[in-house]
mmCIF file of C-alpha atoms in Angstrom:
data_model
loop_
_atom_site.group_PDB
_atom_site.id
_atom_site.type_symbol
_atom_site.label_atom_id
_atom_site.label_comp_id
_atom_site.label_asym_id
_atom_site.label_seq_id
_atom_site.Cartn_x
_atom_site.Cartn_y
_atom_site.Cartn_z
ATOM 1 C CA UNK A 102 0.000 0.000 0.000
ATOM 2 C CA UNK A 103 2.737 2.447 0.987
ATOM 3 C CA UNK A 104 4.717 1.531 -2.136
ATOM 4 C CA UNK A 105 1.705 2.312 -4.320
ATOM 5 C CA UNK A 106 1.224 5.727 -2.676
ATOM 6 C CA UNK A 107 4.949 6.487 -3.039
ATOM 7 C CA UNK A 108 4.849 5.613 -6.748
ATOM 8 C CA UNK A 109 1.802 7.812 -7.304
ATOM 9 C CA UNK A 110 3.426 10.745 -5.471
ATOM 10 C CA UNK A 111 6.628 10.282 -7.505
ATOM 11 C CA UNK A 112 4.684 10.321 -10.772
ATOM 12 C CA UNK A 113 2.771 13.443 -9.664
ATOM 13 C CA UNK A 114 5.984 15.264 -8.717
ATOM 14 C CA UNK A 115 7.597 14.297 -11.996
ATOM 15 C CA UNK A 116 4.559 15.570 -13.892
ATOM 16 C CA UNK A 117 4.573 18.874 -11.991
ATOM 17 C CA UNK A 118 8.304 19.326 -12.604
ATOM 18 C CA UNK A 119 7.843 18.698 -16.301
ATOM 19 C CA UNK A 120 4.990 21.215 -16.523
ATOM 20 C CA UNK A 121 7.001 23.822 -14.607
ATOM 21 C CA UNK A 122 9.995 23.244 -16.875
ATOM 22 C CA UNK A 123 7.907 23.757 -19.993
ATOM 23 C CA UNK A 124 6.368 26.903 -18.520
ATOM 24 C CA UNK A 125 9.780 28.348 -17.677
ATOM 25 C CA UNK A 126 11.122 27.493 -21.122
ATOM 26 C CA UNK A 127 8.135 29.093 -22.844
ATOM 27 C CA UNK A 128 8.437 32.171 -20.667
ATOM 28 C CA UNK A 129 12.149 32.428 -21.398
ATOM 29 C CA UNK A 130 11.449 32.065 -25.106
ATOM 30 C CA UNK A 131 8.863 34.814 -24.944
ATOM 31 C CA UNK A 132 11.346 37.024 -23.098
ATOM 32 C CA UNK A 133 14.000 36.418 -25.755
ATOM 33 C CA UNK A 134 11.551 37.234 -28.536
ATOM 34 C CA UNK A 135 10.469 40.341 -26.689
ATOM 35 C CA UNK A 136 14.075 41.508 -26.305
ATOM 36 C CA UNK A 137 14.762 40.860 -29.995
ATOM 37 C CA UNK A 138 11.634 42.725 -30.999
ATOM 38 C CA UNK A 139 12.646 45.539 -28.679
ATOM 39 C CA UNK A 140 16.068 45.754 -30.333
ATOM 40 C CA UNK A 141 14.491 45.789 -33.784
ATOM 41 C CA UNK A 142 12.087 48.509 -32.720
ATOM 42 C CA UNK A 143 14.926 50.573 -31.294
ATOM 43 C CA UNK A 144 16.873 50.249 -34.548
ATOM 44 C CA UNK A 145 13.796 51.168 -36.571
ATOM 45 C CA UNK A 146 13.318 54.317 -34.495
ATOM 46 C CA UNK A 147 16.986 55.349 -34.744
ATOM 47 C CA UNK A 148 17.195 58.345 -37.133
ATOM 48 C CA UNK A 149 20.239 56.757 -38.788
ATOM 49 C CA UNK A 150 17.958 53.997 -40.063
ATOM 50 C CA UNK A 151 15.120 56.357 -40.953
ATOM 51 C CA UNK A 152 17.087 58.546 -43.364
ATOM 52 C CA UNK A 153 16.282 58.137 -47.037
ATOM 53 C CA UNK A 154 16.774 60.356 -50.079
ATOM 54 C CA UNK A 155 13.517 62.277 -50.427
ATOM 55 C CA UNK A 156 12.884 64.124 -53.690
ATOM 56 C CA UNK A 157 9.197 64.936 -53.396
ATOM 57 C CA UNK A 158 7.675 67.056 -50.633
ATOM 58 C CA UNK A 159 4.337 68.350 -49.375
ATOM 59 C CA UNK A 160 3.760 72.132 -49.329
ATOM 60 C CA UNK A 161 3.897 72.175 -45.518
ATOM 61 C CA UNK A 162 6.482 74.624 -44.235
ATOM 62 C CA UNK A 163 9.327 73.523 -41.980
ATOM 63 C CA UNK A 164 8.878 74.967 -38.498
ATOM 64 C CA UNK A 165 11.537 77.370 -37.256
ATOM 65 C CA UNK A 166 12.083 75.188 -34.196
ATOM 66 C CA UNK A 167 12.977 72.227 -36.402
ATOM 67 C CA UNK A 168 15.205 74.347 -38.623
ATOM 68 C CA UNK A 169 17.091 75.479 -35.523
ATOM 69 C CA UNK A 170 17.620 71.844 -34.524
ATOM 70 C CA UNK A 171 18.982 71.026 -37.968
ATOM 71 C CA UNK A 172 21.494 73.852 -37.773
ATOM 72 C CA UNK A 173 22.540 72.900 -34.257
ATOM 73 C CA UNK A 174 23.102 69.333 -35.437
ATOM 74 C CA UNK A 175 25.113 70.616 -38.399
ATOM 75 C CA UNK A 176 27.421 72.670 -36.212
ATOM 76 C CA UNK A 177 27.980 69.702 -33.888
ATOM 77 C CA UNK A 178 29.829 67.867 -36.680
ATOM 78 C CA UNK A 179 33.532 67.042 -36.396
ATOM 79 C CA UNK A 180 36.032 68.880 -38.597
ATOM 80 C CA UNK A 181 39.776 68.801 -39.230
ATOM 81 C CA UNK A 182 41.527 70.520 -36.350
ATOM 82 C CA UNK A 183 38.082 71.739 -35.266
ATOM 83 C CA UNK A 184 38.270 74.335 -38.044
ATOM 84 C CA UNK A 185 34.468 74.449 -38.480
ATOM 85 C CA UNK A 186 34.592 76.085 -41.932
ATOM 86 C CA UNK A 187 30.843 75.904 -42.597
ATOM 87 C CA UNK A 188 28.509 78.704 -43.609
ATOM 88 C CA UNK A 189 24.786 78.145 -44.098
ATOM 89 C CA UNK A 190 22.552 79.882 -46.627
ATOM 90 C CA UNK A 191 18.827 79.288 -46.206
ATOM 91 C CA UNK A 192 16.005 80.156 -48.560
ATOM 92 C CA UNK A 193 12.276 79.663 -49.041
ATOM 93 C CA UNK A 194 12.306 81.897 -52.124
ATOM 94 C CA UNK A 195 11.073 79.738 -54.982
ATOM 95 C CA UNK A 196 12.616 81.954 -57.648
ATOM 96 C CA UNK A 197 16.029 81.478 -56.048
ATOM 97 C CA UNK A 198 15.394 77.771 -55.552
ATOM 98 C CA UNK A 199 14.385 77.380 -59.182
ATOM 99 C CA UNK A 200 17.625 79.005 -60.348
ATOM 100 C CA UNK A 201 19.698 76.841 -58.015
ATOM 101 C CA UNK A 202 17.949 73.709 -59.280
ATOM 102 C CA UNK A 203 19.532 74.381 -62.674
ATOM 103 C CA UNK A 204 23.023 73.845 -61.271
ATOM 104 C CA UNK A 205 22.773 70.213 -62.357
ATOM 105 C CA UNK A 206 20.286 67.969 -64.128
ATOM 106 C CA UNK A 207 19.819 65.989 -60.914
ATOM 107 C CA UNK A 208 19.161 69.069 -58.766
ATOM 108 C CA UNK A 209 15.458 69.484 -59.607
ATOM 109 C CA UNK A 210 14.314 68.614 -56.039
ATOM 110 C CA UNK A 211 15.833 71.947 -54.979
ATOM 111 C CA UNK A 212 12.920 73.687 -56.710
ATOM 112 C CA UNK A 213 10.220 71.486 -55.168
ATOM 113 C CA UNK A 214 10.982 71.677 -51.446
ATOM 114 C CA UNK A 215 9.519 74.248 -49.044
ATOM 115 C CA UNK A 216 13.015 74.959 -47.706
ATOM 116 C CA UNK A 217 16.497 74.794 -49.185
ATOM 117 C CA UNK A 218 19.795 74.722 -47.320
ATOM 118 C CA UNK A 219 22.939 75.652 -49.204
ATOM 119 C CA UNK A 220 26.001 74.449 -47.318
ATOM 120 C CA UNK A 221 29.218 76.324 -48.054
ATOM 121 C CA UNK A 222 32.650 76.610 -46.530
ATOM 122 C CA UNK A 223 34.859 79.618 -45.928
ATOM 123 C CA UNK A 224 38.342 79.229 -47.405
ATOM 124 C CA UNK A 225 39.644 81.791 -44.933
ATOM 125 C CA UNK A 226 38.727 79.526 -42.014
ATOM 126 C CA UNK A 227 40.622 76.486 -43.234
ATOM 127 C CA UNK A 228 43.414 75.322 -40.978
ATOM 128 C CA UNK A 229 43.889 72.241 -43.165
ATOM 129 C CA UNK A 230 43.092 73.103 -46.819
ATOM 130 C CA UNK A 231 42.956 69.448 -47.900
ATOM 131 C CA UNK A 232 39.966 68.563 -45.704
ATOM 132 C CA UNK A 233 37.001 70.933 -46.258
ATOM 133 C CA UNK A 234 35.002 68.436 -48.310
ATOM 134 C CA UNK A 235 35.298 65.886 -45.524
ATOM 135 C CA UNK A 236 34.304 68.485 -42.924
ATOM 136 C CA UNK A 237 31.260 69.446 -44.948
ATOM 137 C CA UNK A 238 30.235 65.836 -45.570
ATOM 138 C CA UNK A 239 30.107 65.276 -41.804
ATOM 139 C CA UNK A 240 28.100 68.450 -41.409
ATOM 140 C CA UNK A 241 25.608 67.480 -44.124
ATOM 141 C CA UNK A 242 25.149 63.980 -42.718
ATOM 142 C CA UNK A 243 24.313 65.420 -39.291
ATOM 143 C CA UNK A 244 21.610 67.562 -40.882
ATOM 144 C CA UNK A 245 20.050 64.661 -42.760
ATOM 145 C CA UNK A 246 20.035 62.322 -39.771
ATOM 146 C CA UNK A 247 18.556 64.986 -37.492
ATOM 147 C CA UNK A 248 15.930 65.745 -40.129
ATOM 148 C CA UNK A 249 14.899 62.082 -40.288
ATOM 149 C CA UNK A 250 14.430 62.051 -36.523
ATOM 150 C CA UNK A 251 12.176 65.100 -36.816
ATOM 151 C CA UNK A 252 9.973 63.529 -39.473
ATOM 152 C CA UNK A 253 11.528 65.580 -42.265
ATOM 153 C CA UNK A 254 12.941 64.422 -45.581
ATOM 154 C CA UNK A 255 16.155 65.528 -47.265
ATOM 155 C CA UNK A 256 18.322 64.697 -50.242
ATOM 156 C CA UNK A 257 22.019 65.382 -50.880
ATOM 157 C CA UNK A 258 22.506 67.327 -54.129
ATOM 158 C CA UNK A 259 26.246 67.551 -54.770
ATOM 159 C CA UNK A 260 27.758 70.837 -55.890
ATOM 160 C CA UNK A 261 31.490 70.705 -55.020
ATOM 161 C CA UNK A 262 33.887 69.785 -56.480
ATOM 162 C CA UNK A 263 32.254 70.207 -59.922
ATOM 163 C CA UNK A 264 33.312 73.657 -61.233
ATOM 164 C CA UNK A 265 30.195 74.340 -63.359
ATOM 165 C CA UNK A 266 27.846 73.557 -60.485
ATOM 166 C CA UNK A 267 29.877 75.636 -58.072
ATOM 167 C CA UNK A 268 29.903 78.586 -60.466
ATOM 168 C CA UNK A 269 26.120 78.451 -60.915
ATOM 169 C CA UNK A 270 25.451 78.475 -57.159
ATOM 170 C CA UNK A 271 28.021 81.180 -56.511
ATOM 171 C CA UNK A 272 26.474 83.363 -59.209
ATOM 172 C CA UNK A 273 22.875 82.894 -58.058
ATOM 173 C CA UNK A 274 23.745 83.669 -54.425
ATOM 174 C CA UNK A 275 26.365 86.297 -55.299
ATOM 175 C CA UNK A 276 28.844 84.612 -52.970
ATOM 176 C CA UNK A 277 32.134 86.300 -52.112
ATOM 177 C CA UNK A 278 35.303 84.658 -53.416
ATOM 178 C CA UNK A 279 36.176 83.089 -50.069
ATOM 179 C CA UNK A 280 32.842 81.238 -49.787
ATOM 180 C CA UNK A 281 32.705 77.922 -51.638
ATOM 181 C CA UNK A 282 29.337 76.169 -52.252
ATOM 182 C CA UNK A 283 29.383 72.510 -51.286
ATOM 183 C CA UNK A 284 25.898 70.978 -51.410
ATOM 184 C CA UNK A 285 22.200 71.767 -51.765
ATOM 185 C CA UNK A 286 19.924 70.063 -49.235
ATOM 186 C CA UNK A 287 16.183 70.394 -49.881
ATOM 187 C CA UNK A 288 14.202 69.971 -46.661
ATOM 188 C CA UNK A 289 10.514 69.278 -46.137
ATOM 189 C CA UNK A 290 7.838 66.771 -45.230
ATOM 190 C CA UNK A 291 7.940 63.757 -47.584
ATOM 191 C CA UNK A 292 4.963 63.441 -49.928
ATOM 192 C CA UNK A 293 5.090 59.660 -49.481
ATOM 193 C CA UNK A 294 6.452 57.296 -46.863
ATOM 194 C CA UNK A 295 9.812 55.702 -47.642
ATOM 195 C CA UNK A 296 11.611 52.906 -45.846
ATOM 196 C CA UNK A 297 15.367 52.586 -45.801
ATOM 197 C CA UNK A 298 16.679 49.366 -47.310
ATOM 198 C CA UNK A 299 18.848 47.173 -45.125
ATOM 199 C CA UNK A 300 22.373 47.643 -46.478
ATOM 200 C CA UNK A 301 24.198 45.718 -43.769
ATOM 201 C CA UNK A 302 26.729 43.334 -45.305
ATOM 202 C CA UNK A 303 28.843 41.259 -42.927
ATOM 203 C CA UNK A 304 31.204 40.382 -45.792
ATOM 204 C CA UNK A 305 32.502 43.954 -45.741
ATOM 205 C CA UNK A 306 33.660 43.717 -42.134
ATOM 206 C CA UNK A 307 37.292 42.736 -41.666
ATOM 207 C CA UNK A 308 38.601 42.122 -38.149
ATOM 208 C CA UNK A 309 42.355 42.543 -37.760
ATOM 209 C CA UNK A 310 43.933 40.666 -34.848
#
C-alpha cells in the first residue's frame, strides 16, 4: 500500500516538474523574442535607419524650431583641427530655388521643397586646406540624420567639387570669393512614406587581430 502511494506521489511530482519546466522554457522564449523585438524597434526608431533620399515634398512649411535643430546638429559635426569652416545659406524663395535647381540635371528637387539649405565653406577659415570636403560631408550627414528624426525628408545634391555647379550656385547667391558652395539640401515633409533598405553586409567587415 505504501509503495503504491509512493509511486503515485513520484509520478505526480515528476509531472509537476515537467509542466514547470515547460512553462519556464516558454516564458524564457517569450522574453528572448520580446528583447529581440525591442532591439528591432529601437533600430527602426533610430534616425540613422530612418534617413532616405527624399525628392518629393508636401507644401507644408518647416517649423523654425525644427530648422534650428537642424542647424545645431550641423554645427555639432567634427572637422579637421576643429576648423568648423561651414557657412549656411537658407532660402524659401522659390525663384532662387528654381535658379539653383539648374546647377545640375539631378538638382530638380531643390525647386520642389519648401526649404532649401545651401552648405558652403569659408576658405579663410581652413586650418587644413585638404579637408574641407570631408568636414562638410560630416556636417551634411548630421543635418540629414537629425531631419529624419524630426519627421523631415532631405536629399544630398552635390555641388562641389564640380566647377560648373559651383559657379552656378556662386552666381545665383552672389557669394564672395572666399565662400565655396558645397551641397544643396532640400528639406521638407515627404509626400510619401519611404523605408530605408537594409544595407548591412557582414562580408565587408574585416577584423584585424
